[in-house]
Short mmCIF file of C-alpha atoms in Angstrom, two decimals:
data_model
loop_
_atom_site.label_atom_id
_atom_site.label_comp_id
_atom_site.label_asym_id
_atom_site.label_seq_id
_atom_site.Cartn_x
_atom_site.Cartn_y
_atom_site.Cartn_z
CA MET A 1 99.57 136.64 88.12
CA SER A 2 96.75 134.18 87.98
CA THR A 3 96.79 131.23 85.63
CA VAL A 4 94.02 130.24 83.25
CA PHE A 5 93.08 127.49 85.68
CA GLU A 6 92.81 129.93 88.59
CA LYS A 7 90.54 132.12 86.50
CA GLU A 8 88.37 129.11 85.76
CA LEU A 9 88.15 128.34 89.47
CA ASP A 10 87.20 131.95 90.21
CA ALA A 11 84.50 131.79 87.56
CA LEU A 12 83.18 128.60 89.16
CA LYS A 13 83.01 130.28 92.56
CA GLU A 14 81.18 133.21 91.01
CA LYS A 15 78.56 130.91 89.54
CA VAL A 16 78.00 129.13 92.85
CA LEU A 17 77.56 132.52 94.50
CA LYS A 18 75.15 133.62 91.81
CA LEU A 19 73.09 130.48 92.34
CA GLY A 20 73.24 131.14 96.08
CA SER A 21 71.92 134.67 95.74
CA LEU A 22 69.10 133.49 93.46
CA VAL A 23 68.13 130.86 96.03
CA GLU A 24 68.19 133.42 98.82
CA LYS A 25 65.86 135.63 96.83
CA ALA A 26 63.61 132.66 96.07
CA ILE A 27 63.27 131.88 99.77
CA SER A 28 62.58 135.46 100.73
CA ASP A 29 60.06 136.01 97.89
CA ALA A 30 58.28 132.71 98.58
CA VAL A 31 57.82 133.56 102.25
CA LYS A 32 56.86 137.15 101.39
CA SER A 33 54.23 135.91 98.94
CA LEU A 34 52.72 133.91 101.79
CA VAL A 35 52.94 136.53 104.53
CA GLU A 36 51.76 139.38 102.30
CA ARG A 37 49.28 137.12 100.44
CA ASN A 38 50.82 138.16 97.14
CA SER A 39 49.99 135.42 94.62
CA THR A 40 51.67 137.24 91.72
CA LEU A 41 54.97 137.12 93.58
CA ALA A 42 54.40 133.43 94.34
CA ALA A 43 53.85 132.67 90.66
CA GLU A 44 56.98 134.63 89.71
CA THR A 45 59.02 132.71 92.27
CA ILE A 46 57.83 129.40 90.84
CA ASP A 47 58.61 130.56 87.34
CA ARG A 48 62.13 131.73 88.20
CA ASP A 49 63.12 128.24 89.33
CA ARG A 50 63.98 127.46 85.70
CA ILE A 51 66.93 129.86 85.92
CA LEU A 52 68.19 128.09 89.03
CA ASN A 53 67.92 124.71 87.36
CA THR A 54 69.87 125.88 84.33
CA LEU A 55 72.62 127.29 86.51
CA ASP A 56 72.70 124.07 88.57
CA VAL A 57 73.36 122.00 85.44
CA GLU A 58 75.89 124.52 84.16
CA ILE A 59 77.92 124.37 87.40
CA ASP A 60 77.90 120.58 87.35
CA GLU A 61 79.16 120.58 83.76
CA ASP A 62 81.88 123.09 84.62
CA CYS A 63 83.04 120.92 87.54
CA ILE A 64 83.11 117.74 85.45
CA ARG A 65 85.03 119.50 82.71
CA LEU A 66 87.58 120.90 85.19
CA ILE A 67 88.10 117.47 86.76
CA ALA A 68 88.56 115.84 83.35
CA LEU A 69 90.82 118.46 81.82
CA ARG A 70 92.76 119.82 84.78
CA GLN A 71 93.14 116.80 87.05
CA PRO A 72 92.83 119.03 90.10
CA ARG A 73 94.65 118.12 93.28
CA ALA A 74 94.56 119.09 96.94
CA GLY A 75 92.83 122.45 97.57
CA ASP A 76 91.73 122.74 93.92
CA LEU A 77 90.18 119.30 94.03
CA ARG A 78 88.40 120.10 97.28
CA LEU A 79 87.11 123.37 95.83
CA ILE A 80 85.62 121.68 92.77
CA THR A 81 84.06 118.75 94.64
CA THR A 82 82.70 121.16 97.23
CA ALA A 83 81.20 123.36 94.50
CA MET A 84 79.46 120.31 93.03
CA LYS A 85 77.93 119.27 96.34
CA ILE A 86 77.02 122.80 97.42
CA THR A 87 75.21 123.28 94.13
CA THR A 88 73.04 120.23 94.75
CA ASP A 89 72.05 121.60 98.15
CA LEU A 90 71.35 125.05 96.72
CA GLU A 91 69.19 123.63 93.97
CA ARG A 92 67.20 121.61 96.50
CA ALA A 93 66.74 124.73 98.64
CA GLY A 94 65.46 126.43 95.49
CA ASP A 95 62.95 123.60 94.94
CA LEU A 96 61.75 123.96 98.51
CA SER A 97 61.17 127.66 97.90
CA VAL A 98 58.99 126.68 94.97
CA ASP A 99 57.08 124.35 97.31
CA ILE A 100 56.56 127.24 99.73
CA ALA A 101 55.30 129.46 96.87
CA GLU A 102 52.89 126.72 95.78
CA ARG A 103 51.47 126.45 99.30
CA ALA A 104 51.24 130.26 99.36
CA LEU A 105 49.13 130.18 96.18
CA GLU A 106 46.76 127.70 97.83
CA LEU A 107 46.65 129.42 101.23
CA ASN A 108 46.12 132.84 99.66
CA GLU A 109 42.84 131.54 98.24
CA GLU A 110 41.43 130.97 101.72
CA PRO A 111 40.94 133.22 104.74
CA GLN A 112 44.11 133.65 106.75
CA LEU A 113 44.22 131.21 109.65
CA LYS A 114 46.54 133.30 111.83
CA PRO A 115 49.21 135.98 111.46
CA TYR A 116 52.54 134.54 110.40
CA ILE A 117 55.15 135.22 113.07
CA ASP A 118 57.41 132.21 113.42
CA ILE A 119 57.50 131.40 109.69
CA PRO A 120 59.26 134.68 108.73
CA ARG A 121 61.66 134.20 111.64
CA MET A 122 62.51 130.72 110.44
CA ALA A 123 63.00 132.04 106.92
CA GLU A 124 65.27 134.77 108.19
CA ILE A 125 67.46 132.33 110.12
CA ALA A 126 67.60 129.83 107.24
CA GLN A 127 68.50 132.58 104.77
CA GLY A 128 71.19 133.86 107.11
CA MET A 129 72.62 130.37 107.41
CA LEU A 130 72.69 130.03 103.65
CA ARG A 131 74.27 133.45 103.16
CA ASP A 132 76.94 132.91 105.79
CA SER A 133 77.80 129.40 104.63
CA LEU A 134 78.36 130.76 101.12
CA ASP A 135 80.34 133.63 102.53
CA ALA A 136 82.45 131.06 104.39
CA PHE A 137 82.84 129.16 101.11
CA VAL A 138 84.25 132.17 99.30
CA LYS A 139 86.49 133.26 102.16
CA ARG A 140 87.46 129.69 103.08
CA ASP A 141 86.39 130.53 106.63
CA ALA A 142 85.95 127.30 108.61
CA ALA A 143 85.13 129.12 111.86
CA LEU A 144 82.17 130.90 110.26
CA ALA A 145 81.00 127.62 108.70
CA LYS A 146 81.11 125.91 112.10
CA GLU A 147 79.18 128.78 113.64
CA VAL A 148 76.47 128.32 111.00
CA LEU A 149 76.07 124.71 112.13
CA THR A 150 75.05 125.84 115.60
CA ARG A 151 72.06 127.77 114.23
CA ASP A 152 70.25 124.74 112.85
CA ASP A 153 68.83 123.89 116.28
CA MET A 154 66.96 127.21 116.42
CA VAL A 155 65.15 126.40 113.19
CA ASP A 156 64.34 122.87 114.37
CA GLN A 157 62.96 124.36 117.58
CA LEU A 158 60.77 126.85 115.71
CA ASN A 159 59.49 124.11 113.42
CA TYR A 160 58.48 122.08 116.45
CA GLN A 161 56.79 125.14 117.95
CA VAL A 162 54.83 125.91 114.75
CA PHE A 163 53.72 122.30 114.52
CA ASN A 164 52.41 122.25 118.10
CA GLU A 165 50.62 125.51 117.70
CA LEU A 166 48.87 124.37 114.52
CA LEU A 167 48.04 121.04 116.10
CA PHE A 168 46.14 123.00 118.72
CA PHE A 169 44.18 124.83 115.97
CA MET A 170 43.30 121.56 114.29
CA ILE A 171 42.10 119.91 117.51
CA GLN A 172 39.96 122.91 118.32
CA ASP A 173 38.38 123.29 114.92
CA PRO A 174 38.59 120.61 112.22
CA ARG A 175 37.75 123.21 109.54
CA THR A 176 41.26 124.61 109.97
CA VAL A 177 42.94 121.28 109.15
CA SER A 178 43.55 121.89 105.45
CA ARG A 179 45.16 125.29 106.02
CA ALA A 180 47.03 124.23 109.16
CA VAL A 181 48.56 121.24 107.42
CA LYS A 182 49.76 123.45 104.57
CA ILE A 183 51.39 125.84 107.03
CA THR A 184 53.14 122.95 108.79
CA TYR A 185 54.44 121.98 105.37
CA VAL A 186 55.85 125.46 104.88
CA SER A 187 57.49 125.22 108.28
CA LYS A 188 58.97 121.85 107.37
CA TYR A 189 60.25 123.20 104.03
CA LEU A 190 62.07 125.99 105.87
CA GLU A 191 63.49 123.49 108.31
CA ARG A 192 64.80 121.49 105.33
CA ILE A 193 66.32 124.62 103.78
CA ALA A 194 68.24 125.16 107.01
CA ASP A 195 69.43 121.53 106.75
CA HIS A 196 70.73 122.22 103.25
CA ALA A 197 72.55 125.31 104.57
CA THR A 198 74.02 123.04 107.25
CA ASN A 199 75.25 120.63 104.55
CA ILE A 200 76.90 123.53 102.74
CA ALA A 201 78.62 124.70 105.92
CA GLU A 202 79.88 121.16 106.53
CA MET A 203 81.30 121.03 103.01
CA VAL A 204 83.06 124.34 103.62
CA VAL A 205 84.81 122.81 106.63
CA TYR A 206 85.94 120.01 104.30
CA LEU A 207 87.10 122.57 101.75
CA VAL A 208 89.21 124.41 104.31
CA GLU A 209 90.40 121.63 106.60
CA GLY A 210 90.18 118.56 104.38
CA LYS A 211 88.11 116.85 107.06
CA ILE A 212 84.64 115.43 106.48
CA ILE A 213 82.54 116.36 109.51
CA ARG A 214 79.16 115.07 108.37
CA HIS A 215 77.48 112.73 110.85
CA MET A 216 79.94 113.72 113.55
CA LEU A 217 78.82 114.65 117.03
CA PRO A 218 79.05 118.42 117.63
CA ASP A 219 81.74 118.06 120.31
CA LYS A 220 83.94 116.18 117.81
CA ILE A 221 83.77 118.97 115.20
CA MET B 1 110.65 116.59 109.97
CA THR B 2 110.38 113.16 111.55
CA VAL B 3 107.55 110.88 110.56
CA THR B 4 106.31 107.59 111.81
CA ILE B 5 104.00 105.15 110.09
CA SER B 6 102.10 102.25 111.54
CA GLU B 7 103.31 99.61 109.08
CA ASP B 8 106.24 97.22 108.92
CA LEU B 9 109.27 99.05 107.65
CA LYS B 10 111.64 97.77 105.02
CA ALA B 11 114.00 100.68 105.32
CA GLU B 12 114.41 103.98 107.02
CA SER B 13 116.69 106.94 106.53
CA LYS B 14 117.84 108.57 109.72
CA ASN B 15 119.35 112.03 109.75
CA LEU B 16 120.66 111.41 106.29
CA ASN B 17 122.88 114.12 104.88
CA PHE B 18 124.56 113.96 101.53
CA TYR B 19 127.24 116.13 100.02
CA TYR B 20 128.42 116.39 96.43
CA GLY B 21 131.79 117.77 97.43
CA ALA B 22 130.92 121.04 99.15
CA LEU B 23 127.31 120.99 97.99
CA HIS B 24 125.00 119.96 100.81
CA SER B 25 122.28 118.16 98.83
CA LEU B 26 120.30 116.22 101.41
CA LYS B 27 119.58 117.78 104.76
CA ASN B 28 118.65 115.60 107.69
CA VAL B 29 116.36 113.38 105.73
CA ASN B 30 114.28 111.12 107.96
CA LEU B 31 111.97 108.88 105.98
CA PRO B 32 110.38 105.53 106.71
CA ILE B 33 109.94 103.14 103.77
CA ALA B 34 107.05 100.74 104.35
CA ARG B 35 107.58 97.10 103.43
CA ARG B 36 105.91 95.97 100.20
CA ARG B 37 104.48 99.39 99.56
CA VAL B 38 105.23 101.99 96.93
CA THR B 39 106.77 105.19 98.22
CA ALA B 40 106.88 108.07 95.74
CA LEU B 41 109.34 110.95 95.94
CA ILE B 42 108.10 114.14 94.33
CA GLY B 43 109.43 117.68 94.18
CA PRO B 44 110.79 120.23 91.73
CA SER B 45 114.00 119.61 89.80
CA GLY B 46 117.04 119.80 92.01
CA CYS B 47 115.12 119.09 95.21
CA GLY B 48 117.22 116.02 95.99
CA LYS B 49 114.79 113.22 95.19
CA THR B 50 117.09 111.42 92.75
CA THR B 51 120.06 112.05 95.03
CA PHE B 52 118.11 110.42 97.83
CA LEU B 53 117.08 107.47 95.65
CA ARG B 54 120.67 106.90 94.59
CA CYS B 55 121.81 106.65 98.21
CA PHE B 56 119.82 103.43 98.46
CA ASN B 57 122.06 101.55 96.07
CA ARG B 58 125.21 103.48 96.78
CA MET B 59 125.41 104.91 93.27
CA HIS B 60 127.14 107.96 94.68
CA ASP B 61 130.14 105.82 95.60
CA LEU B 62 131.06 105.76 91.91
CA TYR B 63 132.30 109.34 92.11
CA PRO B 64 134.97 110.82 94.39
CA HIS B 65 134.22 113.60 96.89
CA ASN B 66 130.68 112.39 97.47
CA ARG B 67 129.94 111.94 101.14
CA TYR B 68 127.16 110.46 103.24
CA GLU B 69 126.28 111.23 106.84
CA GLY B 70 123.63 109.52 108.90
CA GLU B 71 122.07 106.14 108.21
CA ILE B 72 119.89 104.18 105.85
CA ILE B 73 118.77 101.18 107.83
CA ILE B 74 117.44 98.06 106.12
CA TYR B 75 115.10 95.80 108.05
CA PRO B 76 114.88 93.19 109.45
CA GLU B 77 118.71 93.05 109.62
CA LYS B 78 118.98 96.63 110.91
CA LEU B 79 121.93 97.04 108.60
CA ASN B 80 123.14 100.55 107.79
CA ILE B 81 123.70 100.24 104.05
CA ILE B 82 125.67 103.45 103.69
CA SER B 83 128.22 102.38 106.24
CA PRO B 84 131.69 102.25 104.61
CA SER B 85 132.02 98.67 105.84
CA VAL B 86 129.15 97.56 103.60
CA ASP B 87 130.10 96.50 100.07
CA PRO B 88 128.26 98.69 97.51
CA ILE B 89 128.30 95.86 94.92
CA GLU B 90 126.47 93.59 97.34
CA ILE B 91 123.94 96.36 98.06
CA ARG B 92 123.28 96.88 94.35
CA MET B 93 122.41 93.18 94.03
CA GLN B 94 119.75 93.57 96.67
CA ILE B 95 118.54 97.03 95.86
CA SER B 96 118.11 97.43 92.11
CA MET B 97 117.52 100.53 90.09
CA VAL B 98 115.42 101.07 86.98
CA PHE B 99 116.36 104.24 85.14
CA GLN B 100 114.61 106.93 83.18
CA LYS B 101 115.65 105.66 79.78
CA PRO B 102 115.61 101.93 79.17
CA ASN B 103 119.23 100.81 79.18
CA PRO B 104 119.42 97.16 78.21
CA PHE B 105 122.87 95.67 77.73
CA PRO B 106 123.94 95.00 74.12
CA LYS B 107 123.12 91.35 74.61
CA SER B 108 120.26 89.00 74.01
CA ILE B 109 117.00 89.31 75.90
CA TYR B 110 117.92 86.17 77.83
CA GLU B 111 121.42 87.34 78.73
CA ASN B 112 120.18 90.72 79.93
CA VAL B 113 118.10 89.02 82.59
CA ALA B 114 120.69 86.33 83.35
CA TYR B 115 123.46 88.86 83.79
CA GLY B 116 122.99 89.62 87.48
CA LEU B 117 122.91 85.92 88.31
CA ARG B 118 126.07 85.24 86.34
CA VAL B 119 127.83 88.10 88.12
CA ARG B 120 126.73 86.48 91.32
CA GLY B 121 128.39 83.24 90.21
CA VAL B 122 125.29 81.21 89.43
CA LYS B 123 126.33 78.64 86.81
CA LYS B 124 123.59 76.02 86.62
CA LYS B 125 121.66 76.54 83.40
CA GLY B 126 118.48 75.15 84.93
CA LEU B 127 118.55 77.72 87.74
CA ILE B 128 119.24 80.57 85.36
CA ASP B 129 116.50 79.46 82.93
CA GLU B 130 114.07 79.36 85.79
CA ALA B 131 115.03 82.79 87.11
CA VAL B 132 114.89 84.33 83.61
CA GLU B 133 111.37 83.03 83.04
CA LYS B 134 110.21 84.05 86.50
CA SER B 135 111.62 87.56 86.12
CA LEU B 136 110.21 88.04 82.63
CA ARG B 137 106.83 86.85 83.86
CA GLY B 138 107.21 89.18 86.82
CA SER B 139 107.77 92.12 84.51
CA ALA B 140 104.83 91.08 82.28
CA LEU B 141 107.13 90.56 79.29
CA TRP B 142 107.33 86.75 79.07
CA ASP B 143 104.45 86.20 76.66
CA GLU B 144 105.84 88.79 74.27
CA VAL B 145 109.41 87.45 74.16
CA LYS B 146 109.35 83.76 75.10
CA ASP B 147 109.84 82.68 71.47
CA ARG B 148 112.76 85.01 70.80
CA LEU B 149 114.84 85.01 73.95
CA ASN B 150 118.05 84.96 71.94
CA ASN B 151 117.20 88.03 69.91
CA SER B 152 118.96 91.26 70.73
CA ALA B 153 117.37 93.33 73.48
CA PHE B 154 117.50 96.27 71.06
CA ASP B 155 114.87 94.58 68.88
CA LEU B 156 112.31 95.40 71.56
CA SER B 157 110.17 98.55 71.70
CA GLY B 158 110.95 101.23 74.29
CA GLY B 159 108.25 100.03 76.66
CA GLN B 160 109.38 96.42 76.27
CA GLN B 161 113.00 97.43 76.88
CA GLN B 162 111.95 99.13 80.10
CA ARG B 163 110.11 95.99 81.21
CA LEU B 164 113.24 94.02 80.32
CA CYS B 165 115.23 96.30 82.61
CA ILE B 166 112.67 95.61 85.33
CA ALA B 167 113.06 91.86 84.71
CA ARG B 168 116.83 92.29 84.92
CA ALA B 169 116.39 94.08 88.24
CA LEU B 170 114.04 91.37 89.50
CA ALA B 171 116.34 88.48 88.58
CA THR B 172 118.58 88.91 91.60
CA ASP B 173 115.51 88.77 93.85
CA PRO B 174 115.95 92.30 95.18
CA ARG B 175 114.56 93.53 98.46
CA ILE B 176 113.96 97.02 97.22
CA LEU B 177 113.34 98.24 93.68
CA LEU B 178 114.24 101.83 92.88
CA PHE B 179 112.56 103.55 89.95
CA ASP B 180 113.98 106.82 88.69
CA GLU B 181 111.30 108.36 86.46
CA PRO B 182 110.77 105.00 84.79
CA THR B 183 108.19 106.17 82.24
CA SER B 184 109.37 109.61 81.22
CA ALA B 185 110.67 108.24 77.91
CA LEU B 186 107.60 106.08 77.20
CA ASP B 187 104.30 106.60 75.43
CA PRO B 188 101.01 106.51 77.39
CA THR B 189 100.28 102.83 76.66
CA ALA B 190 103.74 101.69 77.71
CA THR B 191 103.49 104.01 80.72
CA SER B 192 100.27 102.48 81.93
CA LYS B 193 101.75 98.98 81.55
CA ILE B 194 104.70 99.95 83.72
CA GLU B 195 102.37 101.53 86.27
CA GLU B 196 100.24 98.38 86.43
CA LEU B 197 103.42 96.40 86.85
CA ILE B 198 104.64 98.56 89.73
CA ILE B 199 101.35 98.04 91.54
CA GLU B 200 101.62 94.27 90.99
CA LEU B 201 105.26 94.10 91.99
CA LYS B 202 104.63 95.56 95.40
CA ASN B 203 103.14 92.23 96.44
CA GLU B 204 106.69 90.91 96.32
CA VAL B 205 109.04 93.81 96.76
CA THR B 206 109.32 97.23 98.37
CA ILE B 207 109.37 100.04 95.83
CA ILE B 208 110.63 103.62 95.84
CA ILE B 209 109.84 105.73 92.80
CA VAL B 210 110.96 109.18 91.76
CA THR B 211 108.54 110.80 89.36
CA HIS B 212 107.88 114.20 87.84
CA ASN B 213 104.43 113.06 86.86
CA MET B 214 102.26 113.80 89.87
CA GLN B 215 99.32 111.84 88.58
CA GLN B 216 101.65 108.88 88.33
CA ALA B 217 102.67 109.27 91.97
CA ALA B 218 98.98 109.48 92.81
CA ARG B 219 98.14 106.38 90.80
CA VAL B 220 100.89 104.01 91.87
CA SER B 221 102.08 104.97 95.33
CA ASP B 222 100.86 104.29 98.85
CA TYR B 223 103.03 106.94 100.45
CA THR B 224 104.35 110.18 99.04
CA ALA B 225 107.22 112.34 100.22
CA PHE B 226 107.44 115.90 98.95
CA MET B 227 111.00 117.18 98.86
CA TYR B 228 112.27 120.70 98.43
CA LEU B 229 115.83 122.05 98.62
CA GLY B 230 117.16 118.78 99.98
CA GLU B 231 114.61 118.40 102.72
CA ILE B 232 111.48 116.34 103.22
CA ILE B 233 108.76 118.95 103.49
CA GLU B 234 105.88 116.55 103.92
CA PHE B 235 105.42 112.81 104.05
CA ASP B 236 102.09 111.08 104.33
CA LYS B 237 99.74 108.58 102.78
CA THR B 238 99.37 109.41 99.11
CA ASP B 239 95.62 109.98 99.28
CA LYS B 240 96.15 112.50 102.07
CA ILE B 241 98.88 114.34 100.17
CA PHE B 242 96.73 114.62 97.04
CA THR B 243 93.47 115.58 98.74
CA ALA B 244 94.50 117.55 101.79
CA PRO B 245 98.22 118.15 102.23
CA SER B 246 99.20 119.75 105.55
CA ASN B 247 101.98 121.96 104.29
CA LYS B 248 101.39 125.06 102.20
CA LEU B 249 104.46 124.40 100.06
CA THR B 250 103.24 120.89 99.25
CA GLU B 251 99.84 122.32 98.34
CA GLU B 252 101.41 124.88 96.03
CA TYR B 253 103.63 122.31 94.36
CA ILE B 254 101.02 119.66 93.72
CA THR B 255 98.45 122.14 92.49
CA GLY B 256 101.04 123.43 90.04
CA ARG B 257 101.47 126.87 91.57
CA PHE B 258 105.23 126.57 91.86
CA GLY B 259 108.03 124.21 90.95
#
């Protein structure tokens, strides 16, 4: 038998997951709108951010209400505080997807500089990190969360690679600068999304183990 | 379970067992009590927390067939206070109890506080006056009663009566104060006054409190012991117990899933 409070906690988890799936879709659509030069999709992605923002506020309000009315303790307290922090990271990842879509709108107006290869790979890894960290959140799986943390380096590496490659374009031909800079932005946005997924995974470790691992060296985690 | 803490200890129970006749109520309780800190005992009804608290001032000696095993050591003397050679009356002078319901004596406010000193044989009025004022100030009641010290203690409100009982306990300059659900009969305002008082009092005295109100344990205590079926299930710093307890049973109890 689950109590009213447990049902409220389940509903909270559901909302966080819903926000997570909307963010995942936002990332994938934003990158798709760039790669496939689909400006309609980019505009839709930007427009849908309103839904994310509403849900973000709603989750915060739910958490504050639960803290005030239920005085949660131990695992319940960690679940609610984790939900609050995760939501902030998800909302920021959503905003970064909007940024990607905005760059896509601009880039789609000009001739394509080069085929996008690393950008979709980065997006795929970042999305996977986000998905798995939320999966770890629901299942209270600290091992999976810790595994997610190890993937951040790949995204950082790709970001560095994209930057160097575009630098080469810019040195060779100054007319590419405007487009190249925008693509480096997109790369940076994706790198930031992976950082937000990392934050979520770190919070999941706190949720499960009660230990804050942010700013810790990897061998101490 | 055996626990160690890195602070000065005022007391420590070692392999403490207690029997109400044939009923084995405390089972190998090992618990350190940090000096000038508040230690809260929590757990469902019948878990042994009040039984444990009562061992500290030998209340169980009032009834036949009750039996202790093990030790409760008081520091720095390293005296085992449950040893049959130790006088329970002397222990109760040093380790005072405040009960669930305020229980002032049918005497004046002044005499309630002076009582312990008189029992002790203190006769000098000056000394008693001084101790009464100090204790009433200590229990944050002085300003409310200083002009009517000779009125009956029953003229006071419930919350004031409880603070009077605390003053009475403080008058003999105790080393440990025991609180057995001290606010369960009080309204929220009186409760928060008592809680503030407990936090203030720990500058002077070591405190052990039994409470059913978990938020109260969280608010006032430095250490928390969770008891179940006569055993200590978990003991740790209060913030650890309330944010990330190690034991599943503790987790279930403090999140209200059983008990």
